[in-house]
Amino acid sequence: MIIVCQKLLKNTKINGIALFPFIILKNPEFQEDKTLVNHEKIHLKQQLELLIVFFYLWYIIEYYYWSYKLKSRYGAYKKISFEREAYDNEDDLDYLKKRKFWSFLRYFN
């Protein structure tokens, strides 16, 4: 995991994003936000499990499915199985130590 702070997120609502093997944060001080960094680490694990490219394909398919169904971009984002797992467990800093393989599937519906 490599944490990078970039201005390319400056004019977005995004505080952080995981693009294997990087975690890109909007501001350098976000490196101290353990919850945000843990959220992004969960995404890195998910990406590895799906050999990176399949993670992005699945993510995009889910996003567009939920966007069409809910007619809401933010609602679609919140329904993505990867995001649901990450949000549900971002406060548990030991989650990745006990997480089972493909745990995001529990959030897929």
PDB file of N, CA and C in Angstrom:
ATOM      1  N   MET A   1       0.847  -1.179   0.000  1.00  0.00           N
ATOM      2  CA  MET A   1       0.000   0.000   0.000  1.00  0.00           C
ATOM      3  C   MET A   1       0.891   1.239   0.000  1.00  0.00           C
ATOM      4  N   ILE A   2       0.582   2.134  -0.894  1.00  0.00           N
ATOM      5  CA  ILE A   2       1.306   3.392  -1.012  1.00  0.00           C
ATOM      6  C   ILE A   2       0.278   4.511  -0.901  1.00  0.00           C
ATOM      7  N   ILE A   3       0.469   5.390   0.065  1.00  0.00           N
ATOM      8  CA  ILE A   3      -0.460   6.507   0.241  1.00  0.00           C
ATOM      9  C   ILE A   3       0.095   7.733  -0.471  1.00  0.00           C
ATOM     10  N   VAL A   4      -0.728   8.306  -1.324  1.00  0.00           N
ATOM     11  CA  VAL A   4      -0.352   9.478  -2.106  1.00  0.00           C
ATOM     12  C   VAL A   4      -1.392  10.559  -1.854  1.00  0.00           C
ATOM     13  N   CYS A   5      -0.951  11.774  -1.682  1.00  0.00           N
ATOM     14  CA  CYS A   5      -1.879  12.890  -1.539  1.00  0.00           C
ATOM     15  C   CYS A   5      -1.797  13.717  -2.819  1.00  0.00           C
ATOM     16  N   GLN A   6      -2.929  13.833  -3.470  1.00  0.00           N
ATOM     17  CA  GLN A   6      -2.941  14.477  -4.770  1.00  0.00           C
ATOM     18  C   GLN A   6      -3.969  15.586  -4.848  1.00  0.00           C
ATOM     19  N   LYS A   7      -3.662  16.555  -5.631  1.00  0.00           N
ATOM     20  CA  LYS A   7      -4.588  17.650  -5.867  1.00  0.00           C
ATOM     21  C   LYS A   7      -5.653  17.273  -6.883  1.00  0.00           C
ATOM     22  N   LEU A   8      -5.503  16.123  -7.564  1.00  0.00           N
ATOM     23  CA  LEU A   8      -6.499  15.764  -8.563  1.00  0.00           C
ATOM     24  C   LEU A   8      -7.863  15.485  -7.942  1.00  0.00           C
ATOM     25  N   LEU A   9      -7.922  15.272  -6.639  1.00  0.00           N
ATOM     26  CA  LEU A   9      -9.202  15.119  -5.944  1.00  0.00           C
ATOM     27  C   LEU A   9      -9.694  16.443  -5.366  1.00  0.00           C
ATOM     28  N   LYS A  10      -8.924  17.496  -5.570  1.00  0.00           N
ATOM     29  CA  LYS A  10      -9.189  18.801  -4.959  1.00  0.00           C
ATOM     30  C   LYS A  10     -10.605  19.317  -5.191  1.00  0.00           C
ATOM     31  N   ASN A  11     -11.084  19.280  -6.409  1.00  0.00           N
ATOM     32  CA  ASN A  11     -12.394  19.849  -6.726  1.00  0.00           C
ATOM     33  C   ASN A  11     -13.494  18.792  -6.808  1.00  0.00           C
ATOM     34  N   THR A  12     -13.313  17.717  -6.046  1.00  0.00           N
ATOM     35  CA  THR A  12     -14.311  16.650  -6.025  1.00  0.00           C
ATOM     36  C   THR A  12     -14.833  16.473  -4.599  1.00  0.00           C
ATOM     37  N   LYS A  13     -15.873  15.683  -4.460  1.00  0.00           N
ATOM     38  CA  LYS A  13     -16.401  15.335  -3.141  1.00  0.00           C
ATOM     39  C   LYS A  13     -15.668  14.126  -2.564  1.00  0.00           C
ATOM     40  N   ILE A  14     -14.742  13.574  -3.327  1.00  0.00           N
ATOM     41  CA  ILE A  14     -14.020  12.366  -2.932  1.00  0.00           C
ATOM     42  C   ILE A  14     -12.876  12.729  -1.993  1.00  0.00           C
ATOM     43  N   ASN A  15     -12.849  12.094  -0.812  1.00  0.00           N
ATOM     44  CA  ASN A  15     -11.755  12.313   0.136  1.00  0.00           C
ATOM     45  C   ASN A  15     -10.618  11.323  -0.068  1.00  0.00           C
ATOM     46  N   GLY A  16     -10.942  10.155  -0.601  1.00  0.00           N
ATOM     47  CA  GLY A  16      -9.933   9.140  -0.843  1.00  0.00           C
ATOM     48  C   GLY A  16     -10.429   8.133  -1.853  1.00  0.00           C
ATOM     49  N   ILE A  17      -9.475   7.492  -2.518  1.00  0.00           N
ATOM     50  CA  ILE A  17      -9.809   6.458  -3.497  1.00  0.00           C
ATOM     51  C   ILE A  17      -8.674   5.439  -3.518  1.00  0.00           C
ATOM     52  N   ALA A  18      -9.036   4.180  -3.668  1.00  0.00           N
ATOM     53  CA  ALA A  18      -8.047   3.104  -3.756  1.00  0.00           C
ATOM     54  C   ALA A  18      -7.922   2.674  -5.209  1.00  0.00           C
ATOM     55  N   LEU A  19      -6.752   2.842  -5.766  1.00  0.00           N
ATOM     56  CA  LEU A  19      -6.432   2.386  -7.122  1.00  0.00           C
ATOM     57  C   LEU A  19      -5.154   1.561  -6.989  1.00  0.00           C
ATOM     58  N   PHE A  20      -5.318   0.264  -6.904  1.00  0.00           N
ATOM     59  CA  PHE A  20      -4.216  -0.624  -6.552  1.00  0.00           C
ATOM     60  C   PHE A  20      -2.932  -0.282  -7.291  1.00  0.00           C
ATOM     61  N   PRO A  21      -1.822  -0.153  -6.581  1.00  0.00           N
ATOM     62  CA  PRO A  21      -1.561  -0.360  -5.160  1.00  0.00           C
ATOM     63  C   PRO A  21      -1.598   0.930  -4.332  1.00  0.00           C
ATOM     64  N   PHE A  22      -2.253   1.938  -4.855  1.00  0.00           N
ATOM     65  CA  PHE A  22      -2.236   3.254  -4.231  1.00  0.00           C
ATOM     66  C   PHE A  22      -3.530   3.562  -3.475  1.00  0.00           C
ATOM     67  N   ILE A  23      -3.372   4.327  -2.413  1.00  0.00           N
ATOM     68  CA  ILE A  23      -4.496   5.012  -1.776  1.00  0.00           C
ATOM     69  C   ILE A  23      -4.230   6.485  -2.028  1.00  0.00           C
ATOM     70  N   ILE A  24      -5.140   7.120  -2.735  1.00  0.00           N
ATOM     71  CA  ILE A  24      -4.980   8.531  -3.064  1.00  0.00           C
ATOM     72  C   ILE A  24      -5.920   9.325  -2.169  1.00  0.00           C
ATOM     73  N   LEU A  25      -5.349  10.279  -1.440  1.00  0.00           N
ATOM     74  CA  LEU A  25      -6.113  11.094  -0.505  1.00  0.00           C
ATOM     75  C   LEU A  25      -6.149  12.537  -0.975  1.00  0.00           C
ATOM     76  N   LYS A  26      -7.249  13.195  -0.676  1.00  0.00           N
ATOM     77  CA  LYS A  26      -7.443  14.579  -1.096  1.00  0.00           C
ATOM     78  C   LYS A  26      -6.457  15.520  -0.404  1.00  0.00           C
ATOM     79  N   ASN A  27      -6.262  15.322   0.892  1.00  0.00           N
ATOM     80  CA  ASN A  27      -5.396  16.201   1.681  1.00  0.00           C
ATOM     81  C   ASN A  27      -4.388  15.383   2.478  1.00  0.00           C
ATOM     82  N   PRO A  28      -3.168  15.885   2.654  1.00  0.00           N
ATOM     83  CA  PRO A  28      -2.154  15.150   3.420  1.00  0.00           C
ATOM     84  C   PRO A  28      -2.607  14.810   4.849  1.00  0.00           C
ATOM     85  N   GLU A  29      -3.404  15.681   5.467  1.00  0.00           N
ATOM     86  CA  GLU A  29      -3.848  15.416   6.841  1.00  0.00           C
ATOM     87  C   GLU A  29      -4.795  14.217   6.930  1.00  0.00           C
ATOM     88  N   PHE A  30      -5.360  13.799   5.805  1.00  0.00           N
ATOM     89  CA  PHE A  30      -6.251  12.630   5.815  1.00  0.00           C
ATOM     90  C   PHE A  30      -5.489  11.340   6.087  1.00  0.00           C
ATOM     91  N   GLN A  31      -4.152  11.377   5.998  1.00  0.00           N
ATOM     92  CA  GLN A  31      -3.353  10.197   6.349  1.00  0.00           C
ATOM     93  C   GLN A  31      -3.560   9.810   7.806  1.00  0.00           C
ATOM     94  N   GLU A  32      -3.935  10.772   8.618  1.00  0.00           N
ATOM     95  CA  GLU A  32      -4.171  10.526  10.049  1.00  0.00           C
ATOM     96  C   GLU A  32      -5.579  10.015  10.323  1.00  0.00           C
ATOM     97  N   ASP A  33      -6.443  10.047   9.340  1.00  0.00           N
ATOM     98  CA  ASP A  33      -7.826   9.572   9.497  1.00  0.00           C
ATOM     99  C   ASP A  33      -7.837   8.052   9.331  1.00  0.00           C
ATOM    100  N   LYS A  34      -7.726   7.353  10.457  1.00  0.00           N
ATOM    101  CA  LYS A  34      -7.616   5.894  10.434  1.00  0.00           C
ATOM    102  C   LYS A  34      -8.834   5.220   9.802  1.00  0.00           C
ATOM    103  N   THR A  35     -10.009   5.812   9.998  1.00  0.00           N
ATOM    104  CA  THR A  35     -11.229   5.248   9.426  1.00  0.00           C
ATOM    105  C   THR A  35     -11.198   5.330   7.902  1.00  0.00           C
ATOM    106  N   LEU A  36     -10.844   6.485   7.375  1.00  0.00           N
ATOM    107  CA  LEU A  36     -10.766   6.665   5.921  1.00  0.00           C
ATOM    108  C   LEU A  36      -9.715   5.745   5.313  1.00  0.00           C
ATOM    109  N   VAL A  37      -8.550   5.689   5.912  1.00  0.00           N
ATOM    110  CA  VAL A  37      -7.475   4.843   5.389  1.00  0.00           C
ATOM    111  C   VAL A  37      -7.883   3.372   5.464  1.00  0.00           C
ATOM    112  N   ASN A  38      -8.543   2.962   6.554  1.00  0.00           N
ATOM    113  CA  ASN A  38      -9.002   1.578   6.679  1.00  0.00           C
ATOM    114  C   ASN A  38     -10.039   1.251   5.604  1.00  0.00           C
ATOM    115  N   HIS A  39     -10.936   2.186   5.346  1.00  0.00           N
ATOM    116  CA  HIS A  39     -11.940   2.009   4.286  1.00  0.00           C
ATOM    117  C   HIS A  39     -11.250   1.715   2.955  1.00  0.00           C
ATOM    118  N   GLU A  40     -10.243   2.496   2.648  1.00  0.00           N
ATOM    119  CA  GLU A  40      -9.529   2.324   1.381  1.00  0.00           C
ATOM    120  C   GLU A  40      -8.697   1.044   1.371  1.00  0.00           C
ATOM    121  N   LYS A  41      -8.158   0.643   2.519  1.00  0.00           N
ATOM    122  CA  LYS A  41      -7.416  -0.624   2.601  1.00  0.00           C
ATOM    123  C   LYS A  41      -8.342  -1.811   2.326  1.00  0.00           C
ATOM    124  N   ILE A  42      -9.571  -1.718   2.782  1.00  0.00           N
ATOM    125  CA  ILE A  42     -10.548  -2.774   2.506  1.00  0.00           C
ATOM    126  C   ILE A  42     -10.745  -2.892   0.991  1.00  0.00           C
ATOM    127  N   HIS A  43     -10.818  -1.754   0.314  1.00  0.00           N
ATOM    128  CA  HIS A  43     -10.946  -1.782  -1.150  1.00  0.00           C
ATOM    129  C   HIS A  43      -9.712  -2.401  -1.813  1.00  0.00           C
ATOM    130  N   LEU A  44      -8.535  -2.129  -1.284  1.00  0.00           N
ATOM    131  CA  LEU A  44      -7.331  -2.738  -1.863  1.00  0.00           C
ATOM    132  C   LEU A  44      -7.397  -4.263  -1.755  1.00  0.00           C
ATOM    133  N   LYS A  45      -7.869  -4.753  -0.618  1.00  0.00           N
ATOM    134  CA  LYS A  45      -8.014  -6.199  -0.421  1.00  0.00           C
ATOM    135  C   LYS A  45      -9.030  -6.770  -1.410  1.00  0.00           C
ATOM    136  N   GLN A  46     -10.146  -6.086  -1.578  1.00  0.00           N
ATOM    137  CA  GLN A  46     -11.163  -6.520  -2.532  1.00  0.00           C
ATOM    138  C   GLN A  46     -10.586  -6.563  -3.953  1.00  0.00           C
ATOM    139  N   GLN A  47      -9.802  -5.560  -4.286  1.00  0.00           N
ATOM    140  CA  GLN A  47      -9.204  -5.490  -5.617  1.00  0.00           C
ATOM    141  C   GLN A  47      -8.269  -6.668  -5.862  1.00  0.00           C
ATOM    142  N   LEU A  48      -7.473  -7.006  -4.857  1.00  0.00           N
ATOM    143  CA  LEU A  48      -6.568  -8.151  -4.982  1.00  0.00           C
ATOM    144  C   LEU A  48      -7.344  -9.449  -5.177  1.00  0.00           C
ATOM    145  N   GLU A  49      -8.400  -9.621  -4.417  1.00  0.00           N
ATOM    146  CA  GLU A  49      -9.202 -10.846  -4.500  1.00  0.00           C
ATOM    147  C   GLU A  49      -9.792 -11.052  -5.891  1.00  0.00           C
ATOM    148  N   LEU A  50     -10.098  -9.980  -6.568  1.00  0.00           N
ATOM    149  CA  LEU A  50     -10.701 -10.065  -7.900  1.00  0.00           C
ATOM    150  C   LEU A  50      -9.692  -9.744  -9.009  1.00  0.00           C
ATOM    151  N   LEU A  51      -8.418  -9.902  -8.660  1.00  0.00           N
ATOM    152  CA  LEU A  51      -7.338  -9.712  -9.638  1.00  0.00           C
ATOM    153  C   LEU A  51      -7.392  -8.332 -10.294  1.00  0.00           C
ATOM    154  N   ILE A  52      -7.764  -7.370  -9.535  1.00  0.00           N
ATOM    155  CA  ILE A  52      -7.808  -5.941  -9.841  1.00  0.00           C
ATOM    156  C   ILE A  52      -8.795  -5.595 -10.962  1.00  0.00           C
ATOM    157  N   VAL A  53      -8.578  -6.071 -12.160  1.00  0.00           N
ATOM    158  CA  VAL A  53      -9.423  -5.681 -13.290  1.00  0.00           C
ATOM    159  C   VAL A  53     -10.879  -6.126 -13.093  1.00  0.00           C
ATOM    160  N   PHE A  54     -11.089  -7.292 -12.518  1.00  0.00           N
ATOM    161  CA  PHE A  54     -12.461  -7.779 -12.313  1.00  0.00           C
ATOM    162  C   PHE A  54     -13.181  -6.989 -11.223  1.00  0.00           C
ATOM    163  N   PHE A  55     -12.399  -6.454 -10.271  1.00  0.00           N
ATOM    164  CA  PHE A  55     -12.985  -5.562  -9.266  1.00  0.00           C
ATOM    165  C   PHE A  55     -13.604  -4.349  -9.954  1.00  0.00           C
ATOM    166  N   TYR A  56     -12.842  -3.713 -10.831  1.00  0.00           N
ATOM    167  CA  TYR A  56     -13.332  -2.501 -11.496  1.00  0.00           C
ATOM    168  C   TYR A  56     -14.519  -2.799 -12.399  1.00  0.00           C
ATOM    169  N   LEU A  57     -14.473  -3.914 -13.102  1.00  0.00           N
ATOM    170  CA  LEU A  57     -15.604  -4.297 -13.952  1.00  0.00           C
ATOM    171  C   LEU A  57     -16.862  -4.522 -13.113  1.00  0.00           C
ATOM    172  N   TRP A  58     -16.716  -5.282 -12.042  1.00  0.00           N
ATOM    173  CA  TRP A  58     -17.853  -5.581 -11.164  1.00  0.00           C
ATOM    174  C   TRP A  58     -18.392  -4.285 -10.556  1.00  0.00           C
ATOM    175  N   TYR A  59     -17.476  -3.430 -10.099  1.00  0.00           N
ATOM    176  CA  TYR A  59     -17.849  -2.155  -9.478  1.00  0.00           C
ATOM    177  C   TYR A  59     -18.685  -1.324 -10.454  1.00  0.00           C
ATOM    178  N   ILE A  60     -18.212  -1.197 -11.681  1.00  0.00           N
ATOM    179  CA  ILE A  60     -18.908  -0.385 -12.685  1.00  0.00           C
ATOM    180  C   ILE A  60     -20.268  -0.985 -13.027  1.00  0.00           C
ATOM    181  N   ILE A  61     -20.322  -2.302 -13.182  1.00  0.00           N
ATOM    182  CA  ILE A  61     -21.597  -2.960 -13.495  1.00  0.00           C
ATOM    183  C   ILE A  61     -22.604  -2.729 -12.380  1.00  0.00           C
ATOM    184  N   GLU A  62     -22.158  -2.929 -11.130  1.00  0.00           N
ATOM    185  CA  GLU A  62     -23.069  -2.698  -9.998  1.00  0.00           C
ATOM    186  C   GLU A  62     -23.524  -1.241  -9.951  1.00  0.00           C
ATOM    187  N   TYR A  63     -22.575  -0.335 -10.166  1.00  0.00           N
ATOM    188  CA  TYR A  63     -22.913   1.087 -10.118  1.00  0.00           C
ATOM    189  C   TYR A  63     -23.995   1.433 -11.141  1.00  0.00           C
ATOM    190  N   TYR A  64     -23.805   0.991 -12.376  1.00  0.00           N
ATOM    191  CA  TYR A  64     -24.791   1.315 -13.407  1.00  0.00           C
ATOM    192  C   TYR A  64     -26.119   0.601 -13.184  1.00  0.00           C
ATOM    193  N   TYR A  65     -26.070  -0.606 -12.677  1.00  0.00           N
ATOM    194  CA  TYR A  65     -27.308  -1.313 -12.354  1.00  0.00           C
ATOM    195  C   TYR A  65     -28.116  -0.530 -11.319  1.00  0.00           C
ATOM    196  N   TRP A  66     -27.450  -0.158 -10.232  1.00  0.00           N
ATOM    197  CA  TRP A  66     -28.157   0.561  -9.161  1.00  0.00           C
ATOM    198  C   TRP A  66     -28.538   1.978  -9.591  1.00  0.00           C
ATOM    199  N   SER A  67     -27.734   2.620 -10.422  1.00  0.00           N
ATOM    200  CA  SER A  67     -28.079   3.950 -10.930  1.00  0.00           C
ATOM    201  C   SER A  67     -29.378   3.888 -11.723  1.00  0.00           C
ATOM    202  N   TYR A  68     -29.492   2.894 -12.561  1.00  0.00           N
ATOM    203  CA  TYR A  68     -30.696   2.731 -13.365  1.00  0.00           C
ATOM    204  C   TYR A  68     -31.895   2.414 -12.468  1.00  0.00           C
ATOM    205  N   LYS A  69     -31.689   1.506 -11.534  1.00  0.00           N
ATOM    206  CA  LYS A  69     -32.786   1.059 -10.674  1.00  0.00           C
ATOM    207  C   LYS A  69     -33.247   2.156  -9.700  1.00  0.00           C
ATOM    208  N   LEU A  70     -32.299   2.873  -9.110  1.00  0.00           N
ATOM    209  CA  LEU A  70     -32.625   3.866  -8.085  1.00  0.00           C
ATOM    210  C   LEU A  70     -32.773   5.289  -8.627  1.00  0.00           C
ATOM    211  N   LYS A  71     -32.285   5.519  -9.834  1.00  0.00           N
ATOM    212  CA  LYS A  71     -32.300   6.867 -10.431  1.00  0.00           C
ATOM    213  C   LYS A  71     -31.541   7.879  -9.550  1.00  0.00           C
ATOM    214  N   SER A  72     -30.478   7.381  -8.914  1.00  0.00           N
ATOM    215  CA  SER A  72     -29.682   8.222  -8.023  1.00  0.00           C
ATOM    216  C   SER A  72     -28.234   7.754  -8.076  1.00  0.00           C
ATOM    217  N   ARG A  73     -27.323   8.649  -8.433  1.00  0.00           N
ATOM    218  CA  ARG A  73     -25.901   8.286  -8.484  1.00  0.00           C
ATOM    219  C   ARG A  73     -25.361   8.003  -7.089  1.00  0.00           C
ATOM    220  N   TYR A  74     -25.721   8.859  -6.128  1.00  0.00           N
ATOM    221  CA  TYR A  74     -25.229   8.637  -4.763  1.00  0.00           C
ATOM    222  C   TYR A  74     -25.850   7.372  -4.160  1.00  0.00           C
ATOM    223  N   GLY A  75     -27.130   7.162  -4.403  1.00  0.00           N
ATOM    224  CA  GLY A  75     -27.792   5.950  -3.924  1.00  0.00           C
ATOM    225  C   GLY A  75     -27.155   4.708  -4.521  1.00  0.00           C
ATOM    226  N   ALA A  76     -26.786   4.776  -5.793  1.00  0.00           N
ATOM    227  CA  ALA A  76     -26.122   3.654  -6.464  1.00  0.00           C
ATOM    228  C   ALA A  76     -24.773   3.366  -5.817  1.00  0.00           C
ATOM    229  N   TYR A  77     -24.012   4.423  -5.565  1.00  0.00           N
ATOM    230  CA  TYR A  77     -22.706   4.280  -4.922  1.00  0.00           C
ATOM    231  C   TYR A  77     -22.842   3.574  -3.568  1.00  0.00           C
ATOM    232  N   LYS A  78     -23.826   3.979  -2.791  1.00  0.00           N
ATOM    233  CA  LYS A  78     -24.013   3.402  -1.452  1.00  0.00           C
ATOM    234  C   LYS A  78     -24.499   1.949  -1.491  1.00  0.00           C
ATOM    235  N   LYS A  79     -25.077   1.503  -2.621  1.00  0.00           N
ATOM    236  CA  LYS A  79     -25.587   0.132  -2.743  1.00  0.00           C
ATOM    237  C   LYS A  79     -24.542  -0.860  -3.269  1.00  0.00           C
ATOM    238  N   ILE A  80     -23.429  -0.367  -3.770  1.00  0.00           N
ATOM    239  CA  ILE A  80     -22.393  -1.247  -4.304  1.00  0.00           C
ATOM    240  C   ILE A  80     -21.867  -2.138  -3.184  1.00  0.00           C
ATOM    241  N   SER A  81     -21.797  -3.444  -3.444  1.00  0.00           N
ATOM    242  CA  SER A  81     -21.401  -4.405  -2.410  1.00  0.00           C
ATOM    243  C   SER A  81     -20.031  -4.076  -1.810  1.00  0.00           C
ATOM    244  N   PHE A  82     -19.091  -3.637  -2.612  1.00  0.00           N
ATOM    245  CA  PHE A  82     -17.761  -3.290  -2.113  1.00  0.00           C
ATOM    246  C   PHE A  82     -17.829  -2.116  -1.138  1.00  0.00           C
ATOM    247  N   GLU A  83     -18.645  -1.132  -1.472  1.00  0.00           N
ATOM    248  CA  GLU A  83     -18.786   0.041  -0.595  1.00  0.00           C
ATOM    249  C   GLU A  83     -19.518  -0.328   0.696  1.00  0.00           C
ATOM    250  N   ARG A  84     -20.527  -1.154   0.587  1.00  0.00           N
ATOM    251  CA  ARG A  84     -21.281  -1.554   1.775  1.00  0.00           C
ATOM    252  C   ARG A  84     -20.370  -2.282   2.762  1.00  0.00           C
ATOM    253  N   GLU A  85     -19.532  -3.193   2.255  1.00  0.00           N
ATOM    254  CA  GLU A  85     -18.594  -3.882   3.146  1.00  0.00           C
ATOM    255  C   GLU A  85     -17.625  -2.886   3.771  1.00  0.00           C
ATOM    256  N   ALA A  86     -17.072  -2.000   2.966  1.00  0.00           N
ATOM    257  CA  ALA A  86     -16.079  -1.041   3.466  1.00  0.00           C
ATOM    258  C   ALA A  86     -16.697  -0.097   4.494  1.00  0.00           C
ATOM    259  N   TYR A  87     -17.882   0.430   4.230  1.00  0.00           N
ATOM    260  CA  TYR A  87     -18.526   1.337   5.197  1.00  0.00           C
ATOM    261  C   TYR A  87     -18.909   0.611   6.483  1.00  0.00           C
ATOM    262  N   ASP A  88     -19.405  -0.617   6.363  1.00  0.00           N
ATOM    263  CA  ASP A  88     -19.807  -1.366   7.556  1.00  0.00           C
ATOM    264  C   ASP A  88     -18.636  -1.700   8.467  1.00  0.00           C
ATOM    265  N   ASN A  89     -17.437  -1.772   7.917  1.00  0.00           N
ATOM    266  CA  ASN A  89     -16.289  -2.243   8.698  1.00  0.00           C
ATOM    267  C   ASN A  89     -15.141  -1.251   8.812  1.00  0.00           C
ATOM    268  N   GLU A  90     -15.324  -0.036   8.330  1.00  0.00           N
ATOM    269  CA  GLU A  90     -14.225   0.929   8.333  1.00  0.00           C
ATOM    270  C   GLU A  90     -13.774   1.330   9.734  1.00  0.00           C
ATOM    271  N   ASP A  91     -14.660   1.252  10.710  1.00  0.00           N
ATOM    272  CA  ASP A  91     -14.291   1.623  12.087  1.00  0.00           C
ATOM    273  C   ASP A  91     -13.551   0.508  12.819  1.00  0.00           C
ATOM    274  N   ASP A  92     -13.620  -0.709  12.315  1.00  0.00           N
ATOM    275  CA  ASP A  92     -12.947  -1.857  12.922  1.00  0.00           C
ATOM    276  C   ASP A  92     -11.547  -1.963  12.316  1.00  0.00           C
ATOM    277  N   LEU A  93     -10.560  -1.413  13.006  1.00  0.00           N
ATOM    278  CA  LEU A  93      -9.201  -1.361  12.470  1.00  0.00           C
ATOM    279  C   LEU A  93      -8.544  -2.742  12.402  1.00  0.00           C
ATOM    280  N   ASP A  94      -9.153  -3.754  13.007  1.00  0.00           N
ATOM    281  CA  ASP A  94      -8.649  -5.126  12.926  1.00  0.00           C
ATOM    282  C   ASP A  94      -9.430  -5.963  11.916  1.00  0.00           C
ATOM    283  N   TYR A  95     -10.344  -5.352  11.212  1.00  0.00           N
ATOM    284  CA  TYR A  95     -11.217  -6.085  10.295  1.00  0.00           C
ATOM    285  C   TYR A  95     -10.435  -6.898   9.263  1.00  0.00           C
ATOM    286  N   LEU A  96      -9.428  -6.306   8.673  1.00  0.00           N
ATOM    287  CA  LEU A  96      -8.695  -7.009   7.611  1.00  0.00           C
ATOM    288  C   LEU A  96      -7.935  -8.227   8.138  1.00  0.00           C
ATOM    289  N   LYS A  97      -7.631  -8.251   9.424  1.00  0.00           N
ATOM    290  CA  LYS A  97      -6.942  -9.404  10.014  1.00  0.00           C
ATOM    291  C   LYS A  97      -7.864 -10.610  10.127  1.00  0.00           C
ATOM    292  N   LYS A  98      -9.162 -10.361  10.310  1.00  0.00           N
ATOM    293  CA  LYS A  98     -10.108 -11.456  10.508  1.00  0.00           C
ATOM    294  C   LYS A  98     -11.053 -11.658   9.320  1.00  0.00           C
ATOM    295  N   ARG A  99     -10.964 -10.807   8.351  1.00  0.00           N
ATOM    296  CA  ARG A  99     -11.846 -10.853   7.183  1.00  0.00           C
ATOM    297  C   ARG A  99     -11.623 -12.134   6.389  1.00  0.00           C
ATOM    298  N   LYS A 100     -12.727 -12.744   5.983  1.00  0.00           N
ATOM    299  CA  LYS A 100     -12.666 -13.947   5.165  1.00  0.00           C
ATOM    300  C   LYS A 100     -12.630 -13.565   3.681  1.00  0.00           C
ATOM    301  N   PHE A 101     -12.102 -14.492   2.903  1.00  0.00           N
ATOM    302  CA  PHE A 101     -11.969 -14.309   1.464  1.00  0.00           C
ATOM    303  C   PHE A 101     -13.332 -14.011   0.831  1.00  0.00           C
ATOM    304  N   TRP A 102     -13.387 -13.027  -0.037  1.00  0.00           N
ATOM    305  CA  TRP A 102     -14.585 -12.599  -0.757  1.00  0.00           C
ATOM    306  C   TRP A 102     -15.736 -12.236   0.178  1.00  0.00           C
ATOM    307  N   SER A 103     -15.432 -11.616   1.281  1.00  0.00           N
ATOM    308  CA  SER A 103     -16.478 -11.209   2.245  1.00  0.00           C
ATOM    309  C   SER A 103     -17.485 -10.230   1.659  1.00  0.00           C
ATOM    310  N   PHE A 104     -17.106  -9.525   0.627  1.00  0.00           N
ATOM    311  CA  PHE A 104     -18.030  -8.562   0.014  1.00  0.00           C
ATOM    312  C   PHE A 104     -19.279  -9.252  -0.536  1.00  0.00           C
ATOM    313  N   LEU A 105     -19.198 -10.553  -0.792  1.00  0.00           N
ATOM    314  CA  LEU A 105     -20.356 -11.271  -1.350  1.00  0.00           C
ATOM    315  C   LEU A 105     -21.537 -11.266  -0.392  1.00  0.00           C
ATOM    316  N   ARG A 106     -21.283 -11.150   0.894  1.00  0.00           N
ATOM    317  CA  ARG A 106     -22.379 -11.068   1.874  1.00  0.00           C
ATOM    318  C   ARG A 106     -23.213  -9.811   1.661  1.00  0.00           C
ATOM    319  N   TYR A 107     -22.641  -8.819   1.002  1.00  0.00           N
ATOM    320  CA  TYR A 107     -23.319  -7.534   0.790  1.00  0.00           C
ATOM    321  C   TYR A 107     -23.934  -7.428  -0.598  1.00  0.00           C
ATOM    322  N   PHE A 108     -23.768  -8.459  -1.387  1.00  0.00           N
ATOM    323  CA  PHE A 108     -24.280  -8.453  -2.751  1.00  0.00           C
ATOM    324  C   PHE A 108     -25.740  -8.877  -2.749  1.00  0.00           C
ATOM    325  N   ASN A 109     -26.605  -8.021  -3.281  1.00  0.00           N
ATOM    326  CA  ASN A 109     -28.030  -8.384  -3.409  1.00  0.00           C
ATOM    327  C   ASN A 109     -28.671  -7.613  -4.536  1.00  0.00           C
TER     328      ASN A 109
END
